[in-house]
mmCIF file of C-alpha atoms in Angstrom:
data_model
loop_
_atom_site.group_PDB
_atom_site.id
_atom_site.type_symbol
_atom_site.label_atom_id
_atom_site.label_comp_id
_atom_site.label_asym_id
_atom_site.label_seq_id
_atom_site.Cartn_x
_atom_site.Cartn_y
_atom_site.Cartn_z
ATOM 1 C CA MET Z 165 330.318 95.176 134.329
ATOM 2 C CA THR Z 166 330.816 91.459 134.558
ATOM 3 C CA ASP Z 167 329.797 89.082 131.810
ATOM 4 C CA VAL Z 168 326.883 86.951 132.933
ATOM 5 C CA ARG Z 169 325.789 83.566 131.633
ATOM 6 C CA HIS Z 170 322.119 82.709 132.159
ATOM 7 C CA VAL Z 171 321.145 79.040 132.187
ATOM 8 C CA LEU Z 172 317.519 78.120 131.549
ATOM 9 C CA VAL Z 173 316.638 74.535 132.470
ATOM 10 C CA LEU Z 174 313.942 72.895 130.342
ATOM 11 C CA PRO Z 175 312.258 69.500 130.669
ATOM 12 C CA ASP Z 176 312.948 68.260 127.133
ATOM 13 C CA ARG Z 177 314.598 69.033 123.829
ATOM 14 C CA ASP Z 178 311.437 70.360 122.165
ATOM 15 C CA ALA Z 179 310.922 72.934 124.918
ATOM 16 C CA ALA Z 180 314.605 73.925 124.810
ATOM 17 C CA GLU Z 181 314.553 74.377 121.030
ATOM 18 C CA GLU Z 182 311.394 76.484 121.264
ATOM 19 C CA VAL Z 183 312.918 78.689 123.972
ATOM 20 C CA ALA Z 184 316.181 79.082 122.026
ATOM 21 C CA GLU Z 185 314.198 80.067 118.931
ATOM 22 C CA GLU Z 186 312.075 82.670 120.759
ATOM 23 C CA LEU Z 187 314.834 84.186 122.933
ATOM 24 C CA PRO Z 188 316.534 86.416 120.324
ATOM 25 C CA ASP Z 189 313.290 88.147 119.345
ATOM 26 C CA ARG Z 190 311.776 88.356 122.803
ATOM 27 C CA PHE Z 191 314.879 89.508 124.689
ATOM 28 C CA ARG Z 192 316.956 90.955 121.847
ATOM 29 C CA VAL Z 193 319.994 88.801 122.596
ATOM 30 C CA ALA Z 194 322.825 89.244 120.122
ATOM 31 C CA GLU Z 195 324.424 85.811 120.419
ATOM 32 C CA GLU Z 196 322.703 82.583 119.463
ATOM 33 C CA PRO Z 197 321.648 80.707 122.633
ATOM 34 C CA GLN Z 198 323.387 77.347 123.100
ATOM 35 C CA LEU Z 199 321.473 74.119 123.657
ATOM 36 C CA VAL Z 200 323.077 71.616 126.019
ATOM 37 C CA ARG Z 201 321.778 68.190 127.030
ATOM 38 C CA ASP Z 202 322.150 67.675 130.772
ATOM 39 C CA ALA Z 203 321.798 64.004 131.708
ATOM 40 C CA LEU Z 204 320.677 63.517 135.271
ATOM 41 C CA ALA Z 205 323.225 61.861 137.514
ATOM 42 C CA GLY Z 206 323.343 58.116 136.958
ATOM 43 C CA GLU Z 207 320.873 58.162 134.080
ATOM 44 C CA ASP Z 208 321.799 56.940 130.619
ATOM 45 C CA ASP Z 209 318.327 57.175 129.121
ATOM 46 C CA ALA Z 210 317.812 60.250 126.930
ATOM 47 C CA GLU Z 211 314.274 60.509 128.300
ATOM 48 C CA ASP Z 212 315.736 61.377 131.707
ATOM 49 C CA ALA Z 213 317.735 64.322 130.417
ATOM 50 C CA GLN Z 214 317.018 67.958 131.009
ATOM 51 C CA TRP Z 215 318.005 70.475 128.380
ATOM 52 C CA LEU Z 216 319.789 73.709 129.097
ATOM 53 C CA VAL Z 217 319.592 76.904 127.090
ATOM 54 C CA VAL Z 218 322.696 78.981 127.777
ATOM 55 C CA VAL Z 219 322.443 82.715 127.108
ATOM 56 C CA GLU Z 220 325.493 84.962 127.211
ATOM 57 C CA ASP Z 221 324.716 88.401 128.645
ATOM 58 C CA PRO Z 222 327.949 90.416 128.252
ATOM 59 C CA GLU Z 223 326.350 93.694 129.331
ATOM 60 C CA SER Z 224 324.280 92.213 132.199
ATOM 61 C CA ARG Z 225 321.167 93.768 130.709
ATOM 62 C CA LEU Z 226 318.773 90.804 130.788
ATOM 63 C CA ASP Z 227 316.227 90.682 133.605
ATOM 64 C CA PRO Z 228 316.580 87.369 135.483
ATOM 65 C CA ALA Z 229 312.955 87.520 136.678
ATOM 66 C CA ALA Z 230 311.738 87.907 133.084
ATOM 67 C CA LEU Z 231 313.945 85.021 131.936
ATOM 68 C CA ASP Z 232 312.648 82.836 134.773
ATOM 69 C CA ALA Z 233 309.032 83.663 133.864
ATOM 70 C CA PHE Z 234 309.785 82.913 130.200
ATOM 71 C CA ALA Z 235 311.304 79.531 131.118
ATOM 72 C CA ALA Z 236 308.300 78.802 133.358
ATOM 73 C CA GLU Z 237 306.006 79.217 130.333
ATOM 74 C CA HIS Z 238 307.797 76.117 128.999
ATOM 75 C CA GLU Z 239 307.789 74.212 132.325
ATOM 76 C CA GLY Z 240 311.356 75.236 133.091
ATOM 77 C CA TRP Z 241 313.254 77.622 135.317
ATOM 78 C CA LEU Z 242 316.279 79.903 135.412
ATOM 79 C CA GLU Z 243 319.345 78.774 137.329
ATOM 80 C CA ALA Z 244 321.140 81.420 139.388
ATOM 81 C CA PRO Z 245 323.364 83.580 137.119
ATOM 82 C CA GLN Z 246 326.922 82.340 136.692
ATOM 83 C CA PRO Z 247 329.539 85.124 136.465
#
């Protein structure tokens, strides 16, 4: 199996922190999710940044549809998996 990295895109830091906090319990992920600030192209203002929650899935066991629905609860979405 190939290691998969799931990237959840959230509208702000608060939403990203909440998702990162809930992920381990809800999806039983072993590794701590990483929070990454993703400034939109050409924008310097922190208010115009999206936040990413990066989840390593070494056994490819997480359901992308469930992750997408979870992100949607926080006004976000799941990017296509990155091998």
